[in-house]
Structures are given as structure tokens and as C-alpha cells.
């Protein structure tokens, strides 16, 4: 027997019903649109007829009153989107780089006292030179036979620390640090007591606390976020390692290993390049003498200028291990913000509050270390928003700048003068719109109002 043909889910009756429904909806929409247009037309014609019947002074009063309402709304109700700029000194900050190409973030920093690197490294780091260990004779015997040492950093918690054996004659330098698009710089901070600059790089798609808990990160999230070029110099370095693999020494470690391995190297390879994966933490102990010279050009130019950014944050989370106990603390030490002709000053631990869903800060003009009191990072910011506020609590600001749409196009003095003029003009013309009181005759036959 031939196979029975499958029945169609839609019969001719169903299709006819659908077409009839579409036709009915079209008729209803057309009727509603026709009535709406006709209704607006009637309102407009009635307004014209009403004005034709009025005297010239009443027409003028209506026009002036309507203009006054529009100007009042433009000045007190509708807010304009304004550019703003500011200078802030902070303990710590975070942001996301939004550029389209790789961007230089750190320029050359020479004679650093310590470089602490933590993170997964996609490529092994190969050091060449003379190796030794003062703390472990057995390890020292193996190291003296090596001409090169391969260091693998396989985990997000793998750690490499480089310290000059003679800090007074340090040749250890950072040549450059690059950022990739959509990478976040978190926990960027300057610690005055240690003269230490620290930061954590991570992918912008990951939660902000990824840098705090790198041990929970899976390998599939290890996205590239930048690259670091380091110059070793020719002088001896102390190398501290944790959570690393050393193939030449048959040493392997797991992600939870915390035991440190100390060795010394007199390097022959002058520099190396580290591709950085998310998350990577850097702790850089800076040369004290150069930081103290606040006017030194090399100190001012350690950070590259004009970074296109978003999600700029000047706060940190104070955690106790429980999510409900997390407390947001401002890291602002001092600052000023200007929008139009208005200026706001920020006191220590006040928040700079920008309404959500606004453009906000979109460029970091510069970042530099501020060695004088208050010591921290000084940054120049610029952006666009409808209003900014300042306060110790983000939900309860004590000072606001919310320019109106009108003040964006004319000065505030001109706005005040215009409102005064319209107020006086309305005081003269509005009585024309009020109906006159009917006249009543008195007993003597005369009329009284």
C-alpha cells in the first residue's frame, strides 16, 4: 500500500480565519489612526478659532504664558547632558579599558626594588645565567650545573618575585605594560609606606572580585588581558617561586601549593616578555628617590595619558567572608569636579555619585603618583552625564550639580534675566485673560461693580 500522506497542520479554514483576523486588525488600526488625526485637527482648529475671537492683548497674554511654561520646564524639569572634568587624589581605583587596539599603560620604570608577579603564564619563562641557592645545599648543587632554568606558571596562583641582590644598584626595570581591549584594571593603588604600586588585570566580563579569589578560576576563563616586558639587567637577582613547575629540577606543584623556593641568578638574558592572562596581579616596589621628586618628568610619565575607559570606580569592598556583611568604602582622599560654571569639592571618603545608565567617566586624562599629603594616585577625569553628586553615602548625597537643558545653551545669568522679564510680563498680561466682574445696579439706579 502506498504511504498515507501526512495531513497539513493548517487547513484552508484556518488560513481563511487568520487572514480575516489580520484584515479586522488593519481596519481597527486605520480607524483609530483616522480618528486620532481628525481629533488633533479639531483641537488645532478650535484653538485657532478661539484666538480669532480674542482681542490682541489676550492673544499676546496666551503666547507669553505658553512661552513661560516652556522655559520653566526647560530650566527646572528637563536636565541637559553635560561634559564634566575633575581632579581626584585616591588610594585605589578601578576601570575598564574600552579602546579598539592594544594600549600602552605603564611606561618605563627603572631601578625598581621588587617585582611581584602572580598569575597563569601561557608560555614558560626561560632564564639563562648562573644559578645558586644559599638556603638549600642540595638544590644549590643541582643549580650550579644548570645554564638555563625554565619556569612554568601553570596556575592563577603561581607566583614569581624578582628582587635585586643589591637594591642600591638595581638594574631591574619594567619597560612597558600593555592593555588589551575590554580588559579591566582593578585595585590600582599606591601604598606610601612601602612605596609600592599594585594592580590586578582581568577580563571585563568576569566579576569584579575575581582578583580577590583567583584560586576559584577555571582554565577556560584564562583570557589574555595584556603583556609585560621586563628588563633584568646584569646584576644578581633573588628569585622567589611558588606554585611553579621547574622541568630541569623535576619540580611540579599544584594550584594550592604555597611553599616558596628561593634561588639566586646572575642573568645573561637582558629582558623577557610575559603575556598576561586573567587574572594577573602585579606589585611593584618603586625607587624611593624618584617618587620623592614630585616634579620629576619620569615619575609623571610612568602612566600613559588619555585612556578611553568605562566603569571607573573609586571605592573598595570591605569583606568579612559573608556577602551580607560587605561594605563599600570610598577611596577618595580629596578632589574637585567641575560641570559648567559650578564646582564641587570632595572630602576624604566621600563618594563621587553619577546616576546609573549615564555615560559617566569616559576618559582618564592622566594618572600619576601624588607624593605629598595626601599621598595616593592623582588622576584627571572627564566624561558626560546629566548630573553629579557628592556624599558619604551614595544613597544620600549632600551636594548636587544638575544643570538644566536651558542653561546648556545660554548662561545662568541670562536664564535668570529671562525668567525675571517673563515674570513681569505675565504680571501685566495675565489679568487680560480674567473675565470682568458683572456690574450690578444699586437702589439709586447707578451701577456698581
CSV table of C-alpha atoms in Angstrom, one decimal:
chain,number,residue,atom,x,y,z
A,1,UNK,CA,0.0,0.0,0.0
A,2,UNK,CA,1.2,3.5,-0.8
A,3,UNK,CA,2.1,5.6,2.3
A,4,UNK,CA,-0.6,7.7,3.7
A,5,UNK,CA,0.2,11.4,3.1
A,6,UNK,CA,0.6,13.5,6.3
A,7,UNK,CA,-2.2,16.0,7.0
A,8,UNK,CA,-1.2,19.6,7.0
A,9,UNK,CA,-1.4,21.4,10.4
A,10,UNK,CA,-3.2,24.3,8.7
A,11,UNK,CA,-6.4,23.7,6.7
A,12,UNK,CA,-7.9,26.1,4.3
A,13,UNK,CA,-10.4,27.2,7.0
A,14,UNK,CA,-7.6,28.1,9.4
A,15,UNK,CA,-5.8,30.2,6.8
A,16,UNK,CA,-9.0,32.0,6.0
A,17,UNK,CA,-9.6,32.7,9.7
A,18,UNK,CA,-6.1,34.1,10.0
A,19,UNK,CA,-6.5,36.4,7.0
A,20,UNK,CA,-9.8,37.6,8.3
A,21,UNK,CA,-8.2,38.4,11.7
A,22,UNK,CA,-5.4,40.3,10.0
A,23,UNK,CA,-8.0,42.3,8.0
A,24,UNK,CA,-10.0,43.2,11.1
A,25,UNK,CA,-6.9,44.4,12.9
A,26,UNK,CA,-5.9,46.5,9.9
A,27,UNK,CA,-9.4,48.1,9.8
A,28,UNK,CA,-9.3,48.8,13.6
A,29,UNK,CA,-5.8,50.4,13.4
A,30,UNK,CA,-6.8,52.5,10.3
A,31,UNK,CA,-10.0,53.7,12.1
A,32,UNK,CA,-8.1,54.6,15.3
A,33,UNK,CA,-5.4,56.5,13.3
A,34,UNK,CA,-8.0,58.4,11.3
A,35,UNK,CA,-9.9,59.4,14.5
A,36,UNK,CA,-6.6,60.5,16.2
A,37,UNK,CA,-5.6,62.7,13.3
A,38,UNK,CA,-9.1,64.1,13.0
A,39,UNK,CA,-9.2,64.7,16.8
A,40,UNK,CA,-5.9,66.6,16.7
A,41,UNK,CA,-7.0,68.6,13.7
A,42,UNK,CA,-10.2,69.6,15.6
A,43,UNK,CA,-8.2,70.7,18.6
A,44,UNK,CA,-6.0,72.8,16.5
A,45,UNK,CA,-8.9,74.4,14.5
A,46,UNK,CA,-10.7,75.2,17.8
A,47,UNK,CA,-7.6,76.8,19.2
A,48,UNK,CA,-7.3,79.0,16.1
A,49,UNK,CA,-11.0,79.9,16.2
A,50,UNK,CA,-10.7,80.8,19.9
A,51,UNK,CA,-7.7,83.1,19.2
A,52,UNK,CA,-9.5,84.8,16.3
A,53,UNK,CA,-12.3,85.7,18.7
A,54,UNK,CA,-10.0,87.2,21.3
A,55,UNK,CA,-8.5,90.6,21.5
A,56,UNK,CA,-4.9,91.2,20.6
A,57,UNK,CA,-3.9,91.7,24.2
A,58,UNK,CA,-5.4,88.3,25.2
A,59,UNK,CA,-3.6,86.6,22.4
A,60,UNK,CA,-0.4,88.1,23.5
A,61,UNK,CA,-1.0,87.1,27.1
A,62,UNK,CA,-1.7,83.5,26.0
A,63,UNK,CA,1.5,83.4,23.9
A,64,UNK,CA,3.7,84.8,26.7
A,65,UNK,CA,2.2,82.4,29.2
A,66,UNK,CA,2.8,79.4,27.0
A,67,UNK,CA,6.4,80.6,26.4
A,68,UNK,CA,6.9,81.0,30.1
A,69,UNK,CA,5.7,77.4,30.8
A,70,UNK,CA,8.1,76.0,28.2
A,71,UNK,CA,11.0,78.0,29.7
A,72,UNK,CA,10.2,76.9,33.2
A,73,UNK,CA,10.1,73.3,32.2
A,74,UNK,CA,13.4,73.6,30.3
A,75,UNK,CA,15.0,75.2,33.3
A,76,UNK,CA,13.6,73.2,36.2
A,77,UNK,CA,12.4,69.9,34.9
A,78,UNK,CA,14.4,68.8,31.9
A,79,UNK,CA,18.1,68.1,32.6
A,80,UNK,CA,20.8,68.5,30.0
A,81,UNK,CA,23.6,66.1,29.3
A,82,UNK,CA,26.8,68.0,30.2
A,83,UNK,CA,30.6,67.4,29.9
A,84,UNK,CA,32.4,67.5,33.2
A,85,UNK,CA,36.0,67.2,34.4
A,86,UNK,CA,37.8,66.7,37.7
A,87,UNK,CA,41.0,66.1,39.6
A,88,UNK,CA,40.9,63.4,42.3
A,89,UNK,CA,43.5,62.0,44.6
A,90,UNK,CA,42.6,58.5,45.6
A,91,UNK,CA,44.0,55.5,47.5
A,92,UNK,CA,42.7,53.0,45.0
A,93,UNK,CA,40.8,52.9,41.7
A,94,UNK,CA,39.4,50.6,39.0
A,95,UNK,CA,38.4,50.9,35.4
A,96,UNK,CA,37.8,49.1,32.1
A,97,UNK,CA,39.8,50.0,29.0
A,98,UNK,CA,37.4,50.5,26.1
A,99,UNK,CA,39.9,51.3,23.2
A,100,UNK,CA,39.8,49.3,20.0
A,101,UNK,CA,43.5,48.5,19.9
A,102,UNK,CA,46.2,47.4,22.3
A,103,UNK,CA,47.2,50.4,24.6
A,104,UNK,CA,50.4,51.2,26.4
A,105,UNK,CA,49.5,51.7,30.1
A,106,UNK,CA,52.8,51.8,32.0
A,107,UNK,CA,55.9,53.4,30.5
A,108,UNK,CA,59.5,52.5,31.6
A,109,UNK,CA,60.1,52.4,35.3
A,110,UNK,CA,63.7,51.9,36.1
A,111,UNK,CA,65.6,50.8,39.2
A,112,UNK,CA,62.6,49.1,40.8
A,113,UNK,CA,63.3,47.5,44.2
A,114,UNK,CA,61.0,44.5,43.8
A,115,UNK,CA,58.6,42.9,41.2
A,116,UNK,CA,56.0,40.5,42.4
A,117,UNK,CA,54.0,38.7,39.7
A,118,UNK,CA,51.1,36.4,40.3
A,119,UNK,CA,49.1,34.7,37.6
A,120,UNK,CA,49.0,32.0,35.0
A,121,UNK,CA,51.5,32.3,32.2
A,122,UNK,CA,50.7,30.7,28.8
A,123,UNK,CA,54.4,30.5,27.9
A,124,UNK,CA,57.3,29.2,30.0
A,125,UNK,CA,59.8,31.8,31.2
A,126,UNK,CA,63.4,30.8,30.4
A,127,UNK,CA,66.2,32.4,32.5
A,128,UNK,CA,69.9,32.0,31.4
A,129,UNK,CA,72.9,32.6,33.6
A,130,UNK,CA,74.5,31.3,36.8
A,131,UNK,CA,72.2,29.9,39.4
A,132,UNK,CA,72.7,29.1,43.1
A,133,UNK,CA,70.8,28.7,46.4
A,134,UNK,CA,72.2,29.8,49.8
A,135,UNK,CA,69.3,28.2,51.8
A,136,UNK,CA,69.4,24.6,50.3
A,137,UNK,CA,72.8,22.9,49.7
A,138,UNK,CA,71.2,20.0,47.8
A,139,UNK,CA,69.3,22.4,45.5
A,140,UNK,CA,72.5,24.6,45.1
A,141,UNK,CA,74.4,21.6,43.8
A,142,UNK,CA,71.8,21.0,41.1
A,143,UNK,CA,71.5,24.7,40.2
A,144,UNK,CA,75.3,25.1,39.7
A,145,UNK,CA,75.1,22.6,36.9
A,146,UNK,CA,72.5,24.5,35.0
A,147,UNK,CA,73.0,27.2,32.4
A,148,UNK,CA,69.3,27.9,32.0
A,149,UNK,CA,66.2,27.4,34.1
A,150,UNK,CA,62.7,27.0,32.7
A,151,UNK,CA,59.9,28.4,34.9
A,152,UNK,CA,56.3,27.4,34.2
A,153,UNK,CA,53.5,29.3,35.8
A,154,UNK,CA,50.5,26.9,35.3
A,155,UNK,CA,48.0,28.3,37.9
A,156,UNK,CA,46.2,31.5,38.6
A,157,UNK,CA,48.0,31.4,42.0
A,158,UNK,CA,51.5,30.8,40.6
A,159,UNK,CA,53.9,33.4,41.9
A,160,UNK,CA,57.3,34.9,40.7
A,161,UNK,CA,59.1,37.5,42.8
A,162,UNK,CA,62.3,39.3,41.5
A,163,UNK,CA,64.4,41.3,43.9
A,164,UNK,CA,67.8,42.8,43.2
A,165,UNK,CA,70.5,41.3,45.5
A,166,UNK,CA,71.9,44.9,45.9
A,167,UNK,CA,68.9,47.2,46.0
A,168,UNK,CA,71.1,50.3,45.9
A,169,UNK,CA,72.3,49.3,42.5
A,170,UNK,CA,69.2,47.9,41.0
A,171,UNK,CA,69.0,47.3,37.2
A,172,UNK,CA,65.6,45.7,37.3
A,173,UNK,CA,63.2,47.7,35.2
A,174,UNK,CA,59.7,47.5,33.8
A,175,UNK,CA,60.0,48.6,30.1
A,176,UNK,CA,56.3,48.6,29.3
A,177,UNK,CA,52.9,47.2,30.2
A,178,UNK,CA,50.2,47.0,27.5
A,179,UNK,CA,46.4,46.6,27.9
A,180,UNK,CA,44.2,44.7,25.5
A,181,UNK,CA,40.6,46.0,24.7
A,182,UNK,CA,37.9,45.0,27.2
A,183,UNK,CA,40.5,44.4,30.0
A,184,UNK,CA,39.9,45.8,33.5
A,185,UNK,CA,42.5,47.3,35.8
A,186,UNK,CA,41.3,46.5,39.3
A,187,UNK,CA,42.8,47.5,42.7
A,188,UNK,CA,45.2,50.1,41.2
A,189,UNK,CA,46.7,51.5,44.3
A,190,UNK,CA,49.8,53.3,45.7
A,191,UNK,CA,51.0,52.3,49.2
A,192,UNK,CA,53.2,55.2,50.5
A,193,UNK,CA,54.7,53.2,53.4
A,194,UNK,CA,56.0,50.5,51.1
A,195,UNK,CA,56.5,52.9,48.1
A,196,UNK,CA,54.5,50.2,46.2
A,197,UNK,CA,52.3,50.4,43.2
A,198,UNK,CA,49.9,47.5,42.8
A,199,UNK,CA,47.2,46.4,40.3
A,200,UNK,CA,45.3,43.4,39.1
A,201,UNK,CA,44.4,42.8,35.4
A,202,UNK,CA,41.3,40.7,34.5
A,203,UNK,CA,38.8,40.3,31.7
A,204,UNK,CA,36.0,42.8,31.9
A,205,UNK,CA,33.4,40.0,31.5
A,206,UNK,CA,34.4,38.5,34.9
A,207,UNK,CA,33.1,39.5,38.3
A,208,UNK,CA,35.0,42.4,40.0
A,209,UNK,CA,36.1,40.1,42.9
A,210,UNK,CA,37.9,37.7,40.5
A,211,UNK,CA,41.2,39.2,41.6
A,212,UNK,CA,40.4,38.5,45.3
A,213,UNK,CA,39.7,34.8,44.7
A,214,UNK,CA,41.9,33.7,41.8
A,215,UNK,CA,42.0,30.1,43.1
A,216,UNK,CA,38.4,29.6,42.1
A,217,UNK,CA,39.1,30.5,38.4
A,218,UNK,CA,38.8,27.8,35.8
A,219,UNK,CA,41.3,27.5,33.0
A,220,UNK,CA,38.6,28.2,30.4
A,221,UNK,CA,38.4,31.8,31.7
A,222,UNK,CA,42.1,32.5,31.4
A,223,UNK,CA,41.7,35.1,28.7
A,224,UNK,CA,44.6,37.4,27.6
A,225,UNK,CA,44.5,40.8,29.1
A,226,UNK,CA,47.9,42.4,28.2
A,227,UNK,CA,51.6,41.9,28.2
A,228,UNK,CA,54.5,42.9,30.4
A,229,UNK,CA,58.1,43.5,29.3
A,230,UNK,CA,60.8,43.3,32.0
A,231,UNK,CA,64.5,44.2,31.9
A,232,UNK,CA,66.6,42.1,34.2
A,233,UNK,CA,70.0,43.9,33.9
A,234,UNK,CA,73.3,42.2,34.6
A,235,UNK,CA,73.4,42.2,38.4
A,236,UNK,CA,72.4,39.3,40.6
A,237,UNK,CA,68.7,38.8,41.4
A,238,UNK,CA,67.0,36.9,44.2
A,239,UNK,CA,64.1,34.8,42.7
A,240,UNK,CA,61.3,33.6,44.9
A,241,UNK,CA,58.9,31.0,43.3
A,242,UNK,CA,55.6,29.4,44.5
A,243,UNK,CA,53.2,27.2,42.6
A,244,UNK,CA,55.5,26.7,39.6
A,245,UNK,CA,56.9,23.9,37.6
A,246,UNK,CA,60.7,23.6,37.1
A,247,UNK,CA,61.4,20.8,34.5
A,248,UNK,CA,65.2,20.9,34.9
A,249,UNK,CA,64.8,20.2,38.6
A,250,UNK,CA,61.9,17.8,38.3
A,251,UNK,CA,59.7,20.1,40.4
A,252,UNK,CA,56.0,20.2,39.9
A,253,UNK,CA,53.3,21.9,42.0
A,254,UNK,CA,49.6,22.1,42.2
A,255,UNK,CA,47.3,25.1,42.5
A,256,UNK,CA,47.2,25.0,46.3
A,257,UNK,CA,51.0,24.8,46.8
A,258,UNK,CA,52.2,27.7,49.0
A,259,UNK,CA,55.8,26.6,49.7
A,260,UNK,CA,58.3,29.1,48.4
A,261,UNK,CA,61.6,28.3,46.7
A,262,UNK,CA,64.5,30.7,46.9
A,263,UNK,CA,67.4,30.9,44.5
A,264,UNK,CA,69.8,33.5,43.0
A,265,UNK,CA,70.6,34.2,39.4
A,266,UNK,CA,73.2,36.3,37.6
A,267,UNK,CA,71.2,36.8,34.4
A,268,UNK,CA,72.6,36.7,30.9
A,269,UNK,CA,69.3,37.3,29.1
A,270,UNK,CA,68.7,41.0,29.4
A,271,UNK,CA,64.9,41.1,29.1
A,272,UNK,CA,61.8,38.9,28.7
A,273,UNK,CA,58.1,39.4,27.6
A,274,UNK,CA,55.3,38.0,29.7
A,275,UNK,CA,51.9,37.6,28.0
A,276,UNK,CA,49.3,38.2,30.8
A,277,UNK,CA,46.2,36.1,31.4
A,278,UNK,CA,43.2,36.9,33.6
A,279,UNK,CA,43.7,37.4,36.5
A,280,UNK,CA,47.2,38.7,36.9
A,281,UNK,CA,48.4,40.7,40.0
A,282,UNK,CA,51.4,43.0,40.0
A,283,UNK,CA,53.2,44.5,43.0
A,284,UNK,CA,55.9,47.0,42.0
A,285,UNK,CA,58.2,48.5,44.7
A,286,UNK,CA,59.2,51.8,43.3
A,287,UNK,CA,62.5,53.7,43.7
A,288,UNK,CA,62.1,55.9,46.7
A,289,UNK,CA,64.3,58.7,45.5
A,290,UNK,CA,62.4,59.2,42.3
A,291,UNK,CA,59.0,59.1,43.9
A,292,UNK,CA,60.0,61.8,46.4
A,293,UNK,CA,60.8,64.2,43.4
A,294,UNK,CA,57.3,65.3,42.7
A,295,UNK,CA,58.3,67.4,39.7
A,296,UNK,CA,60.4,64.8,38.0
A,297,UNK,CA,59.3,64.2,34.4
A,298,UNK,CA,60.0,60.4,34.5
A,299,UNK,CA,57.7,60.0,37.6
A,300,UNK,CA,54.9,62.0,35.9
A,301,UNK,CA,55.2,59.9,32.8
A,302,UNK,CA,55.1,56.4,34.3
A,303,UNK,CA,51.5,56.2,33.3
A,304,UNK,CA,50.4,56.7,29.7
A,305,UNK,CA,47.9,59.5,29.2
A,306,UNK,CA,44.4,59.6,27.6
A,307,UNK,CA,42.9,56.2,28.3
A,308,UNK,CA,39.4,55.6,27.0
A,309,UNK,CA,37.6,53.9,29.8
A,310,UNK,CA,34.3,52.9,31.4
A,311,UNK,CA,33.1,51.6,34.8
A,312,UNK,CA,35.5,53.8,36.6
A,313,UNK,CA,35.3,53.2,40.4
A,314,UNK,CA,36.8,55.0,43.3
A,315,UNK,CA,35.8,52.6,46.1
A,316,UNK,CA,36.7,49.2,47.6
A,317,UNK,CA,34.7,46.4,49.3
A,318,UNK,CA,35.4,45.7,53.0
A,319,UNK,CA,34.6,42.0,53.2
A,320,UNK,CA,34.3,39.6,56.2
A,321,UNK,CA,33.6,36.4,54.3
A,322,UNK,CA,29.9,37.0,54.2
A,323,UNK,CA,28.2,38.7,51.3
A,324,UNK,CA,25.6,40.4,53.5
A,325,UNK,CA,28.5,42.0,55.5
A,326,UNK,CA,30.2,43.6,52.5
A,327,UNK,CA,30.7,47.3,53.0
A,328,UNK,CA,31.6,49.7,50.2
A,329,UNK,CA,34.2,52.3,51.2
A,330,UNK,CA,35.2,55.3,49.2
A,331,UNK,CA,39.0,55.6,48.4
A,332,UNK,CA,38.8,59.3,47.5
A,333,UNK,CA,41.2,61.5,49.6
A,334,UNK,CA,40.4,64.9,48.0
A,335,UNK,CA,39.4,66.4,44.7
A,336,UNK,CA,37.4,68.9,42.7
A,337,UNK,CA,34.8,68.3,40.0
A,338,UNK,CA,33.6,71.0,37.5
A,339,UNK,CA,30.4,70.9,35.4
A,340,UNK,CA,29.8,74.1,33.5
A,341,UNK,CA,30.3,77.0,35.9
A,342,UNK,CA,29.7,75.0,39.0
A,343,UNK,CA,32.5,73.4,41.1
A,344,UNK,CA,32.2,70.8,43.9
A,345,UNK,CA,35.0,69.8,46.3
A,346,UNK,CA,35.3,66.3,47.7
A,347,UNK,CA,36.4,65.5,51.2
A,348,UNK,CA,38.1,62.2,52.4
A,349,UNK,CA,35.9,59.1,52.0
A,350,UNK,CA,33.1,60.9,50.1
A,351,UNK,CA,31.7,59.2,47.0
A,352,UNK,CA,31.5,60.7,43.6
A,353,UNK,CA,28.0,59.8,42.5
A,354,UNK,CA,27.0,59.5,38.9
A,355,UNK,CA,23.4,58.4,38.0
A,356,UNK,CA,23.1,54.9,36.6
A,357,UNK,CA,22.7,54.3,32.9
A,358,UNK,CA,24.7,57.6,32.2
A,359,UNK,CA,27.9,57.8,30.1
A,360,UNK,CA,29.8,58.8,33.2
A,361,UNK,CA,33.6,59.0,33.2
A,362,UNK,CA,34.9,58.0,29.7
A,363,UNK,CA,38.5,59.2,29.7
A,364,UNK,CA,41.4,59.2,32.2
A,365,UNK,CA,43.4,62.2,31.1
A,366,UNK,CA,46.4,61.3,33.3
A,367,UNK,CA,47.4,59.2,36.3
A,368,UNK,CA,50.4,60.0,38.5
A,369,UNK,CA,51.7,59.3,41.9
A,370,UNK,CA,51.0,62.2,44.4
A,371,UNK,CA,53.9,62.0,46.8
A,372,UNK,CA,52.8,64.9,49.0
A,373,UNK,CA,50.0,64.8,51.5
A,374,UNK,CA,47.5,63.3,50.9
A,375,UNK,CA,49.7,60.5,49.3
A,376,UNK,CA,48.0,58.5,46.7
A,377,UNK,CA,47.2,58.4,43.0
A,378,UNK,CA,46.2,61.7,41.3
A,379,UNK,CA,44.0,61.3,38.3
A,380,UNK,CA,42.4,63.8,35.9
A,381,UNK,CA,39.0,62.6,34.6
A,382,UNK,CA,36.4,63.8,32.1
A,383,UNK,CA,33.1,62.5,30.9
A,384,UNK,CA,29.4,63.3,30.3
A,385,UNK,CA,26.3,63.0,32.5
A,386,UNK,CA,23.1,64.7,33.4
A,387,UNK,CA,24.2,65.4,36.9
A,388,UNK,CA,26.8,64.5,39.6
A,389,UNK,CA,26.6,64.4,43.4
A,390,UNK,CA,28.8,64.1,46.4
A,391,UNK,CA,28.2,62.4,49.8
A,392,UNK,CA,29.4,60.0,52.4
A,393,UNK,CA,26.6,57.7,51.4
A,394,UNK,CA,25.7,57.1,47.7
A,395,UNK,CA,22.0,57.0,48.5
A,396,UNK,CA,22.1,60.3,50.4
A,397,UNK,CA,24.2,62.9,48.6
A,398,UNK,CA,24.7,66.2,50.3
A,399,UNK,CA,25.6,68.3,47.3
A,400,UNK,CA,24.5,68.0,43.6
A,401,UNK,CA,25.1,69.6,40.3
A,402,UNK,CA,22.2,69.1,37.9
A,403,UNK,CA,22.3,71.7,35.1
A,404,UNK,CA,19.1,72.3,33.2
A,405,UNK,CA,18.7,71.8,29.5
A,406,UNK,CA,18.2,75.6,29.1
A,407,UNK,CA,21.5,76.5,30.9
A,408,UNK,CA,23.4,74.3,28.4
A,409,UNK,CA,22.6,76.8,25.6
A,410,UNK,CA,22.6,80.1,27.5
A,411,UNK,CA,24.4,81.3,30.6
A,412,UNK,CA,22.7,81.1,34.0
A,413,UNK,CA,22.7,84.9,34.3
A,414,UNK,CA,20.8,85.1,31.0
A,415,UNK,CA,18.3,82.5,32.3
A,416,UNK,CA,17.7,84.5,35.5
A,417,UNK,CA,17.2,87.7,33.5
A,418,UNK,CA,14.8,86.0,31.1
A,419,UNK,CA,12.7,84.5,33.9
A,420,UNK,CA,12.5,87.9,35.6
A,421,UNK,CA,11.4,89.6,32.4
A,422,UNK,CA,8.8,86.9,31.7
A,423,UNK,CA,7.5,87.1,35.3
A,424,UNK,CA,7.0,90.9,35.0
A,425,UNK,CA,5.4,90.5,31.5
A,426,UNK,CA,3.0,87.8,32.8
A,427,UNK,CA,2.1,90.1,35.7
A,428,UNK,CA,0.9,92.7,33.3
A,429,UNK,CA,-0.8,90.5,30.7
A,430,UNK,CA,-2.4,87.7,32.7
A,431,UNK,CA,-5.2,89.9,34.1
A,432,UNK,CA,-6.3,90.3,30.5
A,433,UNK,CA,-7.3,86.7,30.5
A,434,UNK,CA,-9.6,87.0,33.5
A,435,UNK,CA,-13.2,87.8,32.8
A,436,UNK,CA,-14.5,91.2,34.0
A,437,UNK,CA,-16.8,91.2,37.0
A,438,UNK,CA,-20.5,91.8,36.1
A,439,UNK,CA,-21.9,95.2,37.0
A,440,UNK,CA,-24.9,95.3,39.4
A,441,UNK,CA,-27.3,98.3,39.7
A,442,UNK,CA,-27.7,99.9,43.1
A,443,UNK,CA,-31.0,101.2,44.6
A,444,UNK,CA,-30.4,104.7,43.3
A,445,UNK,CA,-30.2,103.5,39.7
A,446,UNK,CA,-26.4,103.8,39.4
A,447,UNK,CA,-24.3,100.7,38.6
A,448,UNK,CA,-21.7,99.2,40.9
A,449,UNK,CA,-19.0,96.8,40.1
